[in-house]
Short mmCIF file of C-alpha atoms and ligand atoms in Angstrom, two decimals:
data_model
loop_
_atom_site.label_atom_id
_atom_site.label_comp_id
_atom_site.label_asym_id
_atom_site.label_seq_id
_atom_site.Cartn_x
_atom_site.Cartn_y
_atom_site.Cartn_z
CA UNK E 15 127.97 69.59 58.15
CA UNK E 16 126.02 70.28 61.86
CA UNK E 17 126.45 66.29 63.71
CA UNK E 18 123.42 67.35 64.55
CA UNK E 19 121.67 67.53 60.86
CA UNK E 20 122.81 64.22 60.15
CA UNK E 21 122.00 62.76 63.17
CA UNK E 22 118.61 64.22 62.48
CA UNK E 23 118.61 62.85 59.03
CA UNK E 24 119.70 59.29 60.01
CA UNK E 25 116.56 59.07 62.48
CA UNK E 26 114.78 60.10 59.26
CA UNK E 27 115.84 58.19 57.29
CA UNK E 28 115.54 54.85 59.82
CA UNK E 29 112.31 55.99 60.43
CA UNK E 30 111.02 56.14 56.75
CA UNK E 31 112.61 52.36 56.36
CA UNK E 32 110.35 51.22 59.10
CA UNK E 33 107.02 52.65 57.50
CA UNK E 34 108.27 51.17 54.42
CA UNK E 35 109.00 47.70 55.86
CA UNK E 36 104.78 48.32 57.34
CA UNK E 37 103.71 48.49 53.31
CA UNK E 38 103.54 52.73 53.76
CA UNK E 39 104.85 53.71 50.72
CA UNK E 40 103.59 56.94 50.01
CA UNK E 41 104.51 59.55 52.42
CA UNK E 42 104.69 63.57 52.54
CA UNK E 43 108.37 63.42 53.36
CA UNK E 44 110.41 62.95 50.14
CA UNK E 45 114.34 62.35 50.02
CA UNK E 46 114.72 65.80 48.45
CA UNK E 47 113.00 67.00 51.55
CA UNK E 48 115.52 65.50 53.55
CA UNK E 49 118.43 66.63 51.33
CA UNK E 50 117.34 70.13 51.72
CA UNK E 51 117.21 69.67 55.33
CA UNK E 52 120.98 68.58 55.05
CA UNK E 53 121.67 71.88 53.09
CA UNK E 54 119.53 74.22 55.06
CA UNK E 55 122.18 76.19 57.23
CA UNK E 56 124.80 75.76 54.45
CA UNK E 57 122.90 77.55 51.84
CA UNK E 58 124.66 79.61 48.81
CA UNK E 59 126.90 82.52 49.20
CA UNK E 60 124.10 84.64 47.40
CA UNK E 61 122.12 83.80 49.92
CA UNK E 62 124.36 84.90 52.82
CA UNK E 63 125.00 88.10 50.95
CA UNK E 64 120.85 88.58 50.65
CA UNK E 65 120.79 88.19 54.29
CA UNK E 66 123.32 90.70 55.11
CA UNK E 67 121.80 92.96 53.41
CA UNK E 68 122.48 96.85 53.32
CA UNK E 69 123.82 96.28 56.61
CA UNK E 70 123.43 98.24 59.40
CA UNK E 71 123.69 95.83 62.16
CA UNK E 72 127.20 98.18 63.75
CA UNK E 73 128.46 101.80 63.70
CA UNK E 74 130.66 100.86 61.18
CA UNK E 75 127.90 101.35 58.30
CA UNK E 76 128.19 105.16 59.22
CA UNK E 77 131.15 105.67 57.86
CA UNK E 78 131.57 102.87 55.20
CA UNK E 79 131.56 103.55 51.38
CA UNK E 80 131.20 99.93 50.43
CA UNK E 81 130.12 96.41 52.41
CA UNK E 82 133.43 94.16 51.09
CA UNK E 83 131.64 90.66 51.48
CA UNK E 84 134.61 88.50 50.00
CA UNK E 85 135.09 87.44 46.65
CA UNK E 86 136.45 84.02 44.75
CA UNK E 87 135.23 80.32 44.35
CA UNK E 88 131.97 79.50 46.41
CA UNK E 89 133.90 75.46 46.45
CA UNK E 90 137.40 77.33 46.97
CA UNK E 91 139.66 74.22 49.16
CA UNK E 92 141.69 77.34 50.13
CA UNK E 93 140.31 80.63 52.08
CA UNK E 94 141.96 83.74 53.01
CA UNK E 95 140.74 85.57 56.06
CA UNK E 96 141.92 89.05 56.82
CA UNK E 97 141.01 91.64 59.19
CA UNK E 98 138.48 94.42 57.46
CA UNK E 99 139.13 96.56 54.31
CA UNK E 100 140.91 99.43 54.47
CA UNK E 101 140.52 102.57 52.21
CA UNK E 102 140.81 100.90 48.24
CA UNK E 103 138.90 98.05 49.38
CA UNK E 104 135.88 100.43 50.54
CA UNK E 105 135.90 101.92 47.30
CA UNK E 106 136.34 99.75 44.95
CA UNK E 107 134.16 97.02 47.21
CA UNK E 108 136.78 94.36 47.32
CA UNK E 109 138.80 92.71 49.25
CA UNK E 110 142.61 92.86 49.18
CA UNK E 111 143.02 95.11 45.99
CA UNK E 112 145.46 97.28 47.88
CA UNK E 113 149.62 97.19 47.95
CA UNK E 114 148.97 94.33 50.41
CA UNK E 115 146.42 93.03 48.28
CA UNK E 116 148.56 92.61 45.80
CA UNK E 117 151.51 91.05 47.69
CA UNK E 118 148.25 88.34 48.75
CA UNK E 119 148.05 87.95 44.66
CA UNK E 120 151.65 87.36 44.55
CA UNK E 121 151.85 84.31 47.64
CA UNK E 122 148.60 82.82 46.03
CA UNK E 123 150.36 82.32 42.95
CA UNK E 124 153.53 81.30 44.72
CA UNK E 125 151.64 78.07 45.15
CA UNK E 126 150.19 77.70 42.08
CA UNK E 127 146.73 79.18 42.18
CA UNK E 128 144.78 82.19 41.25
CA UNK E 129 142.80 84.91 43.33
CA UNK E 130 139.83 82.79 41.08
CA UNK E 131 140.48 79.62 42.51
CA UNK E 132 140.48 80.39 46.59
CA UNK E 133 138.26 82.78 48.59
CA UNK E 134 139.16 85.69 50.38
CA UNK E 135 137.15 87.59 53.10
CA UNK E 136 137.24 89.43 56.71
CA UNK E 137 136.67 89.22 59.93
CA UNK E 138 134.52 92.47 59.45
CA UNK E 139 132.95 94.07 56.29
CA UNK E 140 133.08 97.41 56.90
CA UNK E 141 135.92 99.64 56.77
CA UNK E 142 137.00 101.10 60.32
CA UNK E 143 137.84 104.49 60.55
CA UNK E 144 141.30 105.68 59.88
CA UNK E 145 141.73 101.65 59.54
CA UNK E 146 141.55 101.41 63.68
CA UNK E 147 140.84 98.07 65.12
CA UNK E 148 137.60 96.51 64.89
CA UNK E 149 135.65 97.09 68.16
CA UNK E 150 134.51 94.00 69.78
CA UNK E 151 130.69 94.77 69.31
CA UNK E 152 131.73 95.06 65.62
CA UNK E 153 133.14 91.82 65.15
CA UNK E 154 130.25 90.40 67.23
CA UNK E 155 127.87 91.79 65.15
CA UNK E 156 129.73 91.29 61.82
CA UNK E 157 131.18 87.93 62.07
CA UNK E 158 128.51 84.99 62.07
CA UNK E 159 128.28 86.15 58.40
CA UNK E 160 131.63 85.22 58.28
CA UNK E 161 131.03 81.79 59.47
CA UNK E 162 128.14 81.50 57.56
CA UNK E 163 130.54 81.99 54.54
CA UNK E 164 132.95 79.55 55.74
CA UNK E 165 129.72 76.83 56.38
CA UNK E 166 128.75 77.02 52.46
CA UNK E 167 132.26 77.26 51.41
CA UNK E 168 133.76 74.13 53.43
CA UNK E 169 137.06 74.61 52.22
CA UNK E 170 140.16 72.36 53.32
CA UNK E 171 142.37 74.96 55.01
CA UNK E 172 141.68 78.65 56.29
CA UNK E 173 144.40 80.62 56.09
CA UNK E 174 144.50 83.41 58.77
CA UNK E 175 145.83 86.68 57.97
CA UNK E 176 147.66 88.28 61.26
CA UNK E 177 147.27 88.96 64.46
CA UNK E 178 143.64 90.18 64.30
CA UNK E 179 141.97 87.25 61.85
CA UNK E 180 144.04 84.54 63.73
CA UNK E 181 143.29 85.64 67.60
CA UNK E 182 139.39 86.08 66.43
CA UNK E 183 139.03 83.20 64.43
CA UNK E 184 140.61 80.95 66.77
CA UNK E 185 139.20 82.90 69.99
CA UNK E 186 142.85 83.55 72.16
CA UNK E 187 145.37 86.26 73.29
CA UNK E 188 148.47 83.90 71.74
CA UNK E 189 150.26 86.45 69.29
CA UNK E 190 150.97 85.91 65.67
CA UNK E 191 154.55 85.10 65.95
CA UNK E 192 153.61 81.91 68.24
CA UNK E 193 150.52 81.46 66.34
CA UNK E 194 152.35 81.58 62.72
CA UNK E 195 152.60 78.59 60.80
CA UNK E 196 150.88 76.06 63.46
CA UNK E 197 148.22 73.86 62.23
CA UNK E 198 144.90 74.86 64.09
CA UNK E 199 141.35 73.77 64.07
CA UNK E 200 138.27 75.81 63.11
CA UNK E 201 134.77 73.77 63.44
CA UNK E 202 136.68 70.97 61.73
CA UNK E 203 138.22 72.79 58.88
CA UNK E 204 142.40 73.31 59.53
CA UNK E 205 143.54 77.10 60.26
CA UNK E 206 146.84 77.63 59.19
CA UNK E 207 147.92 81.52 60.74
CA UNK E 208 150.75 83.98 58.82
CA UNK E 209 151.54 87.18 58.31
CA UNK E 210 149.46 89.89 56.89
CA UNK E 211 150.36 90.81 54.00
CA UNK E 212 150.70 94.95 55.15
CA UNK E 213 153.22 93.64 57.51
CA UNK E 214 155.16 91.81 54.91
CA UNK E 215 155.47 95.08 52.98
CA UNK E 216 156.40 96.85 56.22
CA UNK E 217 158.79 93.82 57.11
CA UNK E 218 160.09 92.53 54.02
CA UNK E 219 162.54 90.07 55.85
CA UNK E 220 159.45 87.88 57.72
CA UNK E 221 158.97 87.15 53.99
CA UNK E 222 160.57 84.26 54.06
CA UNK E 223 158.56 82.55 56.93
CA UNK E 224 154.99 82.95 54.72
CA UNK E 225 156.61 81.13 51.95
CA UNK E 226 157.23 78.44 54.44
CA UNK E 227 153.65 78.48 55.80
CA UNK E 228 152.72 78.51 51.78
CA UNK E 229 154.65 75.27 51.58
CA UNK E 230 153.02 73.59 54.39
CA UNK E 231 149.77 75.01 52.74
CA UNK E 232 150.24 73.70 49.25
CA UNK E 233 151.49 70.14 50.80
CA UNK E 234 148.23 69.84 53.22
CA UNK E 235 146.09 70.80 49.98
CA UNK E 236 147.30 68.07 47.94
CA UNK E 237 147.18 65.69 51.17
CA UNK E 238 144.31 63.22 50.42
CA UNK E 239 143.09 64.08 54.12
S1 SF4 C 18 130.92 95.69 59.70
FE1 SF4 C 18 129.58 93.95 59.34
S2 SF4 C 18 128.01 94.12 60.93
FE2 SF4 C 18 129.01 96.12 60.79
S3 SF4 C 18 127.73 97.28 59.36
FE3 SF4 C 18 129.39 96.33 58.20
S4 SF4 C 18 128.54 94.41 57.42
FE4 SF4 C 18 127.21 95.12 59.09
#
């Protein structure tokens, strides 16, 4: 939640005390006006998804089949944030259904859960072509829907899929093998980066060092903190 929403609901909130204490007790700010103020960036995920839109807001909607907004649980305490779909996630419109989307299946399981019970999104929507980079007007223009996503979600721990979803997420140059398995901070919320699953299958050997970040995962998730 903004500090600055519930610093703005506190005033309120004193403020409605001290009419009340003055004998004004009816008044054309209700609490459920107030609670709705508390919600009003952090709306629903249908919402977000209504706002994007058919969207058109980079060149990537040229060549795009599908927009791949993310799928899984809207209260997921787990979210998995790649870079941008690549040629079975355009068509079918979802993300991580690939080889490397099902090696992602596989380590979610490896700790106990289901593709049903975290999230799993972008940095950008659209697919690039020939699965280039994004361009940094794309992920500009692409990722406060991202972050809107991760504002209504609110889960525990993001976990940051290579290079490209861990240097943009966390905003530095620091590579993925220094990056991998340290426990970051993302507006509050704790980033934990690993390898993408396409390198895994390119790499079979790093392997290993997911399943450790897994660990550290599961352990933080059942953490009462
Ligand atoms: S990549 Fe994002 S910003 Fe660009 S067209 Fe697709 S949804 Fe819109």
């Amino acid at each position: 939640m903004d500090e600055n929403i519930n610093e703005l609901i506190s005033d309120l909130r004193t403020y409605l005390e001290y009419l009340k204490g003055m004998g004004i007790t009816t008044l054309p700010v209700t609490e459920n006006i107030l609670e709705k103020v508390a919600r009003s960036e952090t709306a629903t995920l249908a919402e977000v998804r209504k706002e994007l839109g058919d969207c058109k807001r980079c060149k990537l909607h040229r060549t795009r089949k599908t927009i791949v907004f993310g799928e899984g649980n809207e209260k997921a305490t787990l979210m998995f944030i790649g870079e941008g779909p690549g040629y079975d996630e355009d068509v079918q419109g979802r993300p991580f259904v690939g080889k490397a989307g099902q090696l992602l299946t596989k380590i979610i399981e490896s700790i106990n859960l289901s593709r049903e019970e975290v999230y799993i999104a972008n940095i950008i929507k659209c697919r690039p072509p020939q699965n280039r980079n994004p361009e940094p007007d794309e992920i500009e223009s692409c990722s406060p829907f991202l972050m809107k996503q991760i504002r209504v979600i609110q889960p525990k721990i993001i976990c940051a899929l290579g290079t490209f979803s861990a240097q943009t997420l966390l905003k530095t140059d620091t590579k993925i093998t220094a990056l991998r398995g340290k426990l970051c901070d993302l507006e509050g919320i704790k980033v934990i980066p690993t390898y993408h699953p396409a390198f895994l299958l390119r790499n079979p050997e790093r392997k290993r060092d997911v399943w450790e970040d897994m660990k550290k995962i599961s352990d933080l998730l059942k953490s009462p903190q």
